[in-house]
Amino acid sequence: MNKIYKINVRGKKVICSVLILCAGCFTSLKAQFSSPFSVGLGFGGTNLHGDFKNEPVGYAGSANFDFHLSPFFSAGINLQAGNLKGEANFGSFKNDFMAGNFNIKVRAGQFYAAKKNYGLYSLKKQGLAGYLAYAYAGVGIGLIRSDVNAKINEGNTRQLFDESYGTYDKTATVIPLNVGIDIPFKQSMTGPTWSVNINYQLNVSTGDRLDGFAPMYSEHKDFYSYWSLGIQKALFVKK
């Protein structure tokens, strides 16, 4: 009982600390610029990199919400839903998945663009350097819920696999790695209000069953790619 109590107290302290930190960030943001929030939608293709030789392109859609701690540094939530596919001599699979992650992104402008007079900078810098300021790299952590329907072709041995091959419906941890760019096409005095987003995301799984199989000869965990084209909109922009 004492152990459970200590864990609960520790958990409450962590939650309180996070809330205080978020409140501090929000307060400082309101003093810096008027539109720290943005939302976006995207659509694109997927590829699983697992135990199958042939990796047909699947598809997925995504939605994200970003909280900008500075014009070029953000923390956000990304949600995805789609499918992954694979084929080989021994069998095939399809995974209808749902995933979500928390991520941070740093944009190139963090290292050279003006931040104090950001709105004026974004209006004036319409050339290559201005657009490259919105190129970014990011990392995060999240979960993927897999709904796999896999099969072994007739005539292939099942001894290479454990007893859990085939249908798989469980959750695994993923680490998303992002590279991409936001290309603004509408500006305001506080910065971009609309942009086109081009993103590539590599999702590294901690498990080996995104394809429903865990062969004895497998040398790495499963991971999948998601590349997308989308649109991003700033929220609560002051007129």
GROMACS .gro file of C-alpha atoms in nm, residues 24-216:
model
  193
   24GLY     CA    1   0.480   2.959  -1.772
   25CYS     CA    2   0.540   2.895  -2.141
   26PHE     CA    3   0.189   3.017  -2.230
   27THR     CA    4   0.236   3.339  -2.030
   28SER     CA    5   0.566   3.418  -2.201
   29LEU     CA    6   0.422   3.336  -2.542
   30LYS     CA    7   0.137   3.584  -2.507
   31ALA     CA    8   0.397   3.855  -2.451
   32GLN     CA    9   0.602   3.757  -2.756
   33PHE     CA   10   0.351   3.710  -3.041
   34SER     CA   11  -0.021   3.673  -3.086
   35SER     CA   12  -0.059   3.340  -3.269
   36PRO     CA   13   0.127   3.052  -3.104
   37PHE     CA   14  -0.126   2.788  -3.215
   38SER     CA   15  -0.170   2.615  -3.551
   39VAL     CA   16  -0.359   2.316  -3.690
   40GLY     CA   17  -0.307   2.110  -4.003
   41LEU     CA   18  -0.435   1.824  -4.216
   42GLY     CA   19  -0.233   1.598  -4.445
   43PHE     CA   20  -0.262   1.297  -4.671
   44GLY     CA   21   0.002   1.070  -4.824
   45GLY     CA   22   0.158   0.729  -4.868
   46THR     CA   23   0.307   0.468  -4.636
   47ASN     CA   24   0.571   0.196  -4.661
   48LEU     CA   25   0.645  -0.070  -4.402
   49HIS     CA   26   1.008  -0.174  -4.358
   50GLY     CA   27   0.976  -0.513  -4.196
   51ASP     CA   28   1.007  -0.880  -4.291
   52PHE     CA   29   0.852  -0.860  -4.638
   53LYS     CA   30   1.052  -0.821  -4.958
   54ASN     CA   31   0.778  -0.640  -5.150
   55GLU     CA   32   0.646  -0.325  -4.983
   56PRO     CA   33   0.343  -0.190  -5.175
   57VAL     CA   34   0.250   0.169  -5.103
   58GLY     CA   35  -0.034   0.213  -4.858
   59TYR     CA   36  -0.204   0.538  -4.763
   60ALA     CA   37  -0.275   0.743  -4.453
   61GLY     CA   38  -0.426   1.070  -4.341
   62SER     CA   39  -0.306   1.287  -4.054
   63ALA     CA   40  -0.404   1.579  -3.834
   64ASN     CA   41  -0.182   1.784  -3.610
   65PHE     CA   42  -0.198   2.059  -3.350
   66ASP     CA   43   0.115   2.266  -3.280
   67PHE     CA   44   0.204   2.499  -2.996
   68HIS     CA   45   0.480   2.741  -3.098
   69LEU     CA   46   0.718   2.823  -2.815
   70SER     CA   47   0.893   3.062  -3.057
   71PRO     CA   48   0.832   3.139  -3.426
   72PHE     CA   49   1.065   2.852  -3.518
   73PHE     CA   50   1.033   2.603  -3.231
   74SER     CA   51   0.714   2.406  -3.162
   75ALA     CA   52   0.568   2.119  -2.964
   76GLY     CA   53   0.271   1.934  -3.102
   77ILE     CA   54   0.041   1.635  -3.127
   78ASN     CA   55   0.011   1.433  -3.449
   79LEU     CA   56  -0.262   1.177  -3.524
   80GLN     CA   57  -0.256   0.927  -3.813
   81ALA     CA   58  -0.484   0.661  -3.958
   82GLY     CA   59  -0.422   0.443  -4.263
   83ASN     CA   60  -0.278   0.110  -4.371
   84LEU     CA   61   0.048  -0.074  -4.427
   85LYS     CA   62   0.097  -0.359  -4.675
   86GLY     CA   63   0.352  -0.628  -4.753
   87GLU     CA   64   0.401  -0.932  -4.978
   88ALA     CA   65   0.660  -1.211  -4.994
   89ASN     CA   66   0.694  -1.572  -5.109
   90PHE     CA   67   0.588  -1.699  -4.767
   91GLY     CA   68   0.281  -1.477  -4.720
   92SER     CA   69   0.125  -1.131  -4.710
   93PHE     CA   70  -0.036  -0.888  -4.468
   94LYS     CA   71  -0.240  -0.570  -4.431
   95ASN     CA   72  -0.232  -0.351  -4.121
   96ASP     CA   73  -0.511  -0.097  -4.070
   97PHE     CA   74  -0.347   0.122  -3.808
   98MET     CA   75  -0.413   0.425  -3.592
   99ALA     CA   76  -0.124   0.619  -3.437
  100GLY     CA   77  -0.059   0.927  -3.231
  101ASN     CA   78   0.253   1.101  -3.107
  102PHE     CA   79   0.385   1.400  -2.917
  103ASN     CA   80   0.670   1.574  -3.101
  104ILE     CA   81   0.896   1.878  -3.107
  105LYS     CA   82   1.024   2.053  -3.421
  106VAL     CA   83   1.306   2.301  -3.476
  107ARG     CA   84   1.304   2.515  -3.791
  108ALA     CA   85   1.609   2.650  -3.969
  109GLY     CA   86   1.506   3.009  -3.898
  110GLN     CA   87   1.580   2.947  -3.531
  111PHE     CA   88   1.950   2.987  -3.618
  112TYR     CA   89   1.948   3.293  -3.845
  113ALA     CA   90   1.609   3.466  -3.880
  114ALA     CA   91   1.489   3.769  -3.682
  115LYS     CA   92   1.269   3.672  -3.388
  116LYS     CA   93   1.195   4.000  -3.209
  117ASN     CA   94   1.042   4.157  -3.521
  118TYR     CA   95   0.927   3.830  -3.669
  119GLY     CA   96   0.617   3.962  -3.846
  120LEU     CA   97   0.813   4.222  -4.042
  121TYR     CA   98   1.082   3.965  -4.126
  122SER     CA   99   0.828   3.718  -4.263
  123LEU     CA  100   0.668   3.986  -4.481
  124LYS     CA  101   0.997   4.111  -4.624
  125LYS     CA  102   1.183   3.781  -4.673
  126GLN     CA  103   0.993   3.621  -4.962
  127GLY     CA  104   1.307   3.479  -5.130
  128LEU     CA  105   1.486   3.146  -5.085
  129ALA     CA  106   1.632   3.231  -4.745
  130GLY     CA  107   1.288   3.332  -4.617
  131TYR     CA  108   1.123   3.008  -4.726
  132LEU     CA  109   1.409   2.789  -4.602
  133ALA     CA  110   1.358   2.942  -4.257
  134TYR     CA  111   1.056   2.710  -4.229
  135ALA     CA  112   1.243   2.387  -4.309
  136TYR     CA  113   1.244   2.171  -3.997
  137ALA     CA  114   1.357   1.854  -3.825
  138GLY     CA  115   1.176   1.690  -3.537
  139VAL     CA  116   1.155   1.394  -3.302
  140GLY     CA  117   0.887   1.257  -3.072
  141ILE     CA  118   0.733   0.957  -2.901
  142GLY     CA  119   0.397   0.792  -2.954
  143LEU     CA  120   0.182   0.481  -2.987
  144ILE     CA  121   0.052   0.279  -3.280
  145ARG     CA  122  -0.252   0.053  -3.263
  146SER     CA  123  -0.227  -0.226  -3.520
  147ASP     CA  124  -0.510  -0.430  -3.669
  148VAL     CA  125  -0.321  -0.687  -3.877
  149ASN     CA  126  -0.459  -0.955  -4.104
  150ALA     CA  127  -0.164  -1.171  -4.212
  151LYS     CA  128  -0.137  -1.513  -4.373
  152ILE     CA  129   0.122  -1.774  -4.474
  153ASN     CA  130   0.092  -1.900  -4.829
  154GLU     CA  131   0.009  -2.266  -4.881
  155GLY     CA  132   0.318  -2.485  -4.900
  156ASN     CA  133   0.536  -2.266  -4.674
  157THR     CA  134   0.652  -2.391  -4.338
  158ARG     CA  135   0.525  -2.232  -4.018
  159GLN     CA  136   0.826  -2.342  -3.815
  160LEU     CA  137   1.007  -2.016  -3.893
  161PHE     CA  138   0.748  -1.823  -3.693
  162ASP     CA  139   0.623  -1.832  -3.336
  163GLU     CA  140   0.265  -1.924  -3.248
  164SER     CA  141   0.147  -1.560  -3.252
  165TYR     CA  142   0.175  -1.504  -3.626
  166GLY     CA  143  -0.126  -1.391  -3.824
  167THR     CA  144  -0.401  -1.173  -3.678
  168TYR     CA  145  -0.250  -0.911  -3.449
  169ASP     CA  146  -0.437  -0.638  -3.263
  170LYS     CA  147  -0.215  -0.463  -3.011
  171THR     CA  148  -0.045  -0.134  -2.927
  172ALA     CA  149   0.329  -0.063  -2.958
  173THR     CA  150   0.551   0.236  -2.890
  174VAL     CA  151   0.691   0.430  -3.187
  175ILE     CA  152   0.955   0.701  -3.216
  176PRO     CA  153   0.873   0.941  -3.504
  177LEU     CA  154   1.152   1.130  -3.683
  178ASN     CA  155   1.037   1.420  -3.903
  179VAL     CA  156   1.190   1.635  -4.177
  180GLY     CA  157   0.989   1.877  -4.384
  181ILE     CA  158   0.902   2.236  -4.469
  182ASP     CA  159   0.609   2.475  -4.431
  183ILE     CA  160   0.574   2.701  -4.736
  184PRO     CA  161   0.375   3.014  -4.640
  185PHE     CA  162   0.129   3.153  -4.897
  186LYS     CA  163  -0.055   3.403  -4.678
  187GLN     CA  164   0.108   3.644  -4.433
  188SER     CA  165   0.006   3.883  -4.157
  189MET     CA  166   0.192   4.133  -3.940
  190THR     CA  167   0.239   3.855  -3.685
  191GLY     CA  168   0.372   3.597  -3.933
  192PRO     CA  169   0.233   3.335  -4.173
  193THR     CA  170  -0.136   3.247  -4.140
  194TRP     CA  171  -0.157   2.971  -4.407
  195SER     CA  172   0.110   2.737  -4.541
  196VAL     CA  173   0.155   2.423  -4.748
  197ASN     CA  174   0.326   2.146  -4.554
  198ILE     CA  175   0.555   1.882  -4.707
  199ASN     CA  176   0.661   1.620  -4.452
  200TYR     CA  177   0.849   1.291  -4.431
  201GLN     CA  178   0.814   1.088  -4.113
  202LEU     CA  179   1.007   0.773  -4.021
  203ASN     CA  180   0.836   0.581  -3.739
  204VAL     CA  181   1.063   0.338  -3.553
  205SER     CA  182   0.867   0.074  -3.361
  206THR     CA  183   0.984  -0.091  -3.040
  207GLY     CA  184   0.812  -0.411  -3.156
  208ASP     CA  185   0.846  -0.652  -3.449
  209ARG     CA  186   0.480  -0.718  -3.534
  210LEU     CA  187   0.357  -0.427  -3.746
  211ASP     CA  188   0.332  -0.690  -4.021
  212GLY     CA  189   0.194  -0.964  -3.793
  213PHE     CA  190   0.512  -1.175  -3.815
  214ALA     CA  191   0.818  -1.215  -3.594
  215PRO     CA  192   1.046  -1.450  -3.793
  216MET     CA  193   1.333  -1.624  -3.619
   0.00000   0.00000   0.00000
